[in-house]
Amino acid sequence: MSHEIERKFLVNVDLNYLLQATNTNSDLYDGLHGEYWIHHTITQHYLKNTGDWAIRVRCIEDVTDRGNGWETTYEYVQTMKYRIDDRKSVEIEEKIDEDSFNFLASDRSLTTPALIKRRHRITYGSERDLCWEVDEFLNPEYAGLVLAEIELKKPDQFFRIPFWMGEEVTHLKKYRNARMARKLEKNG
């Protein structure tokens, strides 16, 4: 079990531009935006009727260039999260097998529809041990929404806010993934 302290922001620049400007192999890389170093696609479902806990099952698809071709791997995880306040939560995470994920993901009486996002990780500033997770939401209902969050070790930890960040939305419930997944069900 761990405590998670996070801050979440809207991204206020075009995502494709940001990814090119942070990719050290790109002609647009300028060193000012940070450095982009990984991405993967996340498909997640939230269990229904879990009281104060948000419980999700997640499939993380990672595509890696191994030099002699691309390799796709999958990781399956169940996470239980209890929110203490807007910035701090208790999180319990464990790996699950593919069959467990598929069983839960396919039963709409147990879980929400899939919330799908592509996650990009970007380091910024002198705090190279901190990483911005930039989520591009792929569901049509959330087209164009790009959120960035950072996990901190303590609530008052210093970190630089990149100039490509917009409004802080940590405190706004409508930007929490569990709420967004439940909204997909209501709209479906």
CSV table of C-alpha atoms in Angstrom, one decimal:
chain,number,residue,atom,x,y,z
A,1,MET,CA,0.0,0.0,0.0
A,2,SER,CA,1.3,3.4,-0.8
A,3,HIS,CA,0.2,7.0,-0.6
A,4,GLU,CA,0.0,8.9,-3.8
A,5,ILE,CA,0.3,12.7,-4.0
A,6,GLU,CA,-0.5,14.1,-7.4
A,7,ARG,CA,-1.2,17.3,-9.2
A,8,LYS,CA,-3.1,17.4,-12.5
A,9,PHE,CA,-3.2,20.1,-15.2
A,10,LEU,CA,-4.7,20.7,-18.6
A,11,VAL,CA,-2.1,20.8,-21.4
A,12,ASN,CA,-2.4,24.1,-23.4
A,13,VAL,CA,-0.3,23.3,-26.5
A,14,ASP,CA,-0.9,21.0,-29.4
A,15,LEU,CA,0.1,17.5,-28.3
A,16,ASN,CA,1.8,16.5,-31.6
A,17,TYR,CA,3.9,19.7,-31.4
A,18,LEU,CA,4.8,18.9,-27.7
A,19,LEU,CA,5.8,15.4,-28.5
A,20,GLN,CA,8.0,16.5,-31.4
A,21,ALA,CA,9.6,19.3,-29.3
A,22,THR,CA,10.4,16.8,-26.5
A,23,ASN,CA,11.7,14.0,-28.6
A,24,THR,CA,15.5,14.2,-28.8
A,25,ASN,CA,15.4,12.5,-32.2
A,26,SER,CA,13.1,15.1,-33.7
A,27,ASP,CA,14.2,18.1,-35.8
A,28,LEU,CA,11.8,20.2,-33.5
A,29,TYR,CA,13.6,19.2,-30.3
A,30,ASP,CA,14.6,22.4,-28.5
A,31,GLY,CA,15.5,21.2,-25.0
A,32,LEU,CA,13.1,23.8,-23.6
A,33,HIS,CA,9.9,21.7,-23.5
A,34,GLY,CA,11.6,18.7,-21.7
A,35,GLU,CA,12.4,15.2,-22.9
A,36,TYR,CA,9.9,12.6,-24.1
A,37,TRP,CA,11.0,9.1,-23.4
A,38,ILE,CA,8.1,6.6,-23.5
A,39,HIS,CA,4.5,6.0,-24.3
A,40,HIS,CA,2.0,3.2,-24.0
A,41,THR,CA,-1.8,2.7,-24.5
A,42,ILE,CA,-3.9,2.1,-21.4
A,43,THR,CA,-7.4,0.6,-21.5
A,44,GLN,CA,-9.1,0.7,-18.1
A,45,HIS,CA,-12.5,-0.3,-16.6
A,46,TYR,CA,-13.8,0.7,-13.2
A,47,LEU,CA,-15.7,-1.7,-11.0
A,48,LYS,CA,-19.2,-0.5,-10.0
A,49,ASN,CA,-20.6,-0.2,-6.5
A,50,THR,CA,-17.3,0.0,-4.6
A,51,GLY,CA,-18.3,2.6,-2.1
A,52,ASP,CA,-15.6,5.1,-1.3
A,53,TRP,CA,-13.0,3.1,-3.2
A,54,ALA,CA,-12.3,3.5,-6.9
A,55,ILE,CA,-11.3,0.0,-8.2
A,56,ARG,CA,-10.0,-0.3,-11.7
A,57,VAL,CA,-8.6,-3.0,-13.9
A,58,ARG,CA,-6.1,-1.9,-16.5
A,59,CYS,CA,-4.4,-3.3,-19.6
A,60,ILE,CA,-1.2,-1.5,-20.5
A,61,GLU,CA,0.0,-2.1,-24.0
A,62,ASP,CA,3.6,-1.3,-24.7
A,63,VAL,CA,5.1,-1.3,-28.1
A,64,THR,CA,8.9,-1.3,-28.1
A,65,ASP,CA,11.5,-1.2,-31.0
A,66,ARG,CA,13.9,-4.0,-30.2
A,67,GLY,CA,16.2,-3.1,-33.0
A,68,ASN,CA,15.2,-6.0,-35.1
A,69,GLY,CA,11.5,-5.2,-35.1
A,70,TRP,CA,8.6,-4.0,-32.9
A,71,GLU,CA,7.5,-6.0,-29.9
A,72,THR,CA,4.1,-5.6,-28.2
A,73,THR,CA,3.7,-6.6,-24.6
A,74,TYR,CA,0.7,-6.4,-22.2
A,75,GLU,CA,0.6,-5.9,-18.5
A,76,TYR,CA,-2.6,-6.3,-16.5
A,77,VAL,CA,-3.1,-4.5,-13.2
A,78,GLN,CA,-5.9,-4.0,-10.6
A,79,THR,CA,-5.7,-0.9,-8.5
A,80,MET,CA,-7.8,0.1,-5.5
A,81,LYS,CA,-7.7,3.8,-4.7
A,82,TYR,CA,-9.2,5.7,-1.7
A,83,ARG,CA,-9.0,9.5,-1.9
A,84,ILE,CA,-8.0,11.2,1.3
A,85,ASP,CA,-8.3,14.7,-0.2
A,86,ASP,CA,-7.9,16.4,-3.6
A,87,ARG,CA,-4.2,15.7,-3.8
A,88,LYS,CA,-3.6,12.6,-1.7
A,89,SER,CA,-4.9,9.0,-2.0
A,90,VAL,CA,-4.1,5.6,-0.7
A,91,GLU,CA,-3.4,3.2,-3.5
A,92,ILE,CA,-3.1,-0.6,-3.5
A,93,GLU,CA,-2.0,-2.2,-6.8
A,94,GLU,CA,-1.4,-5.8,-7.9
A,95,LYS,CA,-0.8,-7.6,-11.1
A,96,ILE,CA,-3.6,-9.8,-12.5
A,97,ASP,CA,-3.7,-12.2,-15.3
A,98,GLU,CA,-5.2,-11.6,-18.8
A,99,ASP,CA,-8.2,-13.9,-18.2
A,100,SER,CA,-9.2,-11.9,-15.0
A,101,PHE,CA,-8.9,-8.7,-16.9
A,102,ASN,CA,-11.0,-9.9,-19.9
A,103,PHE,CA,-13.7,-11.4,-17.6
A,104,LEU,CA,-14.2,-8.1,-15.8
A,105,ALA,CA,-13.8,-5.9,-18.9
A,106,SER,CA,-16.5,-7.9,-20.8
A,107,ASP,CA,-19.2,-7.8,-18.1
A,108,ARG,CA,-21.0,-4.5,-18.1
A,109,SER,CA,-22.9,-5.4,-15.0
A,110,LEU,CA,-19.6,-5.3,-13.1
A,111,THR,CA,-17.6,-2.6,-14.8
A,112,THR,CA,-17.8,0.6,-16.7
A,113,PRO,CA,-17.1,0.9,-20.5
A,114,ALA,CA,-13.4,1.2,-21.3
A,115,LEU,CA,-11.7,4.5,-20.8
A,116,ILE,CA,-8.8,4.5,-23.3
A,117,LYS,CA,-5.8,6.8,-23.2
A,118,ARG,CA,-2.3,7.0,-24.6
A,119,ARG,CA,0.2,7.9,-21.9
A,120,HIS,CA,3.4,9.8,-22.7
A,121,ARG,CA,6.1,10.4,-20.1
A,122,ILE,CA,8.0,13.6,-20.2
A,123,THR,CA,10.7,14.9,-17.9
A,124,TYR,CA,11.1,18.6,-17.4
A,125,GLY,CA,13.5,21.0,-15.7
A,126,SER,CA,16.2,20.0,-13.3
A,127,GLU,CA,14.0,17.5,-11.5
A,128,ARG,CA,14.8,14.5,-13.7
A,129,ASP,CA,13.5,12.1,-11.0
A,130,LEU,CA,10.1,13.6,-11.5
A,131,CYS,CA,8.1,12.7,-14.6
A,132,TRP,CA,5.0,14.2,-16.2
A,133,GLU,CA,2.5,11.6,-17.3
A,134,VAL,CA,0.7,13.2,-20.2
A,135,ASP,CA,-2.6,11.4,-21.1
A,136,GLU,CA,-4.2,11.8,-24.5
A,137,PHE,CA,-7.8,10.5,-24.2
A,138,LEU,CA,-8.8,8.3,-27.2
A,139,ASN,CA,-12.6,7.9,-26.5
A,140,PRO,CA,-14.6,10.0,-29.0
A,141,GLU,CA,-16.4,11.6,-26.0
A,142,TYR,CA,-13.1,13.0,-24.8
A,143,ALA,CA,-11.6,13.9,-28.1
A,144,GLY,CA,-9.0,16.6,-27.7
A,145,LEU,CA,-8.7,16.3,-24.0
A,146,VAL,CA,-5.0,16.1,-22.8
A,147,LEU,CA,-4.2,16.0,-19.1
A,148,ALA,CA,-0.8,16.0,-17.4
A,149,GLU,CA,-0.1,14.8,-13.9
A,150,ILE,CA,2.9,14.6,-11.7
A,151,GLU,CA,3.3,12.4,-8.6
A,152,LEU,CA,5.2,14.0,-5.7
A,153,LYS,CA,6.9,12.5,-2.7
A,154,LYS,CA,5.4,15.1,-0.3
A,155,PRO,CA,2.6,17.6,-0.5
A,156,ASP,CA,5.0,20.7,-0.4
A,157,GLN,CA,7.6,19.3,-2.7
A,158,PHE,CA,9.0,21.8,-5.2
A,159,PHE,CA,8.6,21.2,-8.9
A,160,ARG,CA,8.6,23.3,-12.0
A,161,ILE,CA,5.4,23.8,-13.9
A,162,PRO,CA,6.2,23.6,-17.6
A,163,PHE,CA,5.1,26.6,-19.7
A,164,TRP,CA,3.0,24.1,-21.8
A,165,MET,CA,0.7,23.6,-18.8
A,166,GLY,CA,-2.7,25.2,-18.5
A,167,GLU,CA,-5.2,25.4,-15.7
A,168,GLU,CA,-4.6,23.1,-12.7
A,169,VAL,CA,-7.6,20.7,-12.4
A,170,THR,CA,-6.4,18.5,-9.4
A,171,HIS,CA,-9.5,19.6,-7.4
A,172,LEU,CA,-12.0,19.2,-10.2
A,173,LYS,CA,-13.8,15.8,-10.0
A,174,LYS,CA,-14.9,15.9,-13.7
A,175,TYR,CA,-11.2,15.2,-14.6
A,176,ARG,CA,-10.9,12.1,-12.4
A,177,ASN,CA,-10.6,8.9,-14.6
A,178,ALA,CA,-13.2,7.0,-12.5
A,179,ARG,CA,-15.7,9.9,-13.0
A,180,MET,CA,-14.9,10.0,-16.7
A,181,ALA,CA,-15.4,6.3,-17.1
A,182,ARG,CA,-18.8,6.4,-15.3
A,183,LYS,CA,-19.9,9.3,-17.6
A,184,LEU,CA,-19.2,7.0,-20.6
A,185,GLU,CA,-21.7,4.6,-19.3
A,186,LYS,CA,-24.3,7.3,-18.8
A,187,ASN,CA,-23.8,8.6,-22.3
A,188,GLY,CA,-23.8,5.0,-23.8
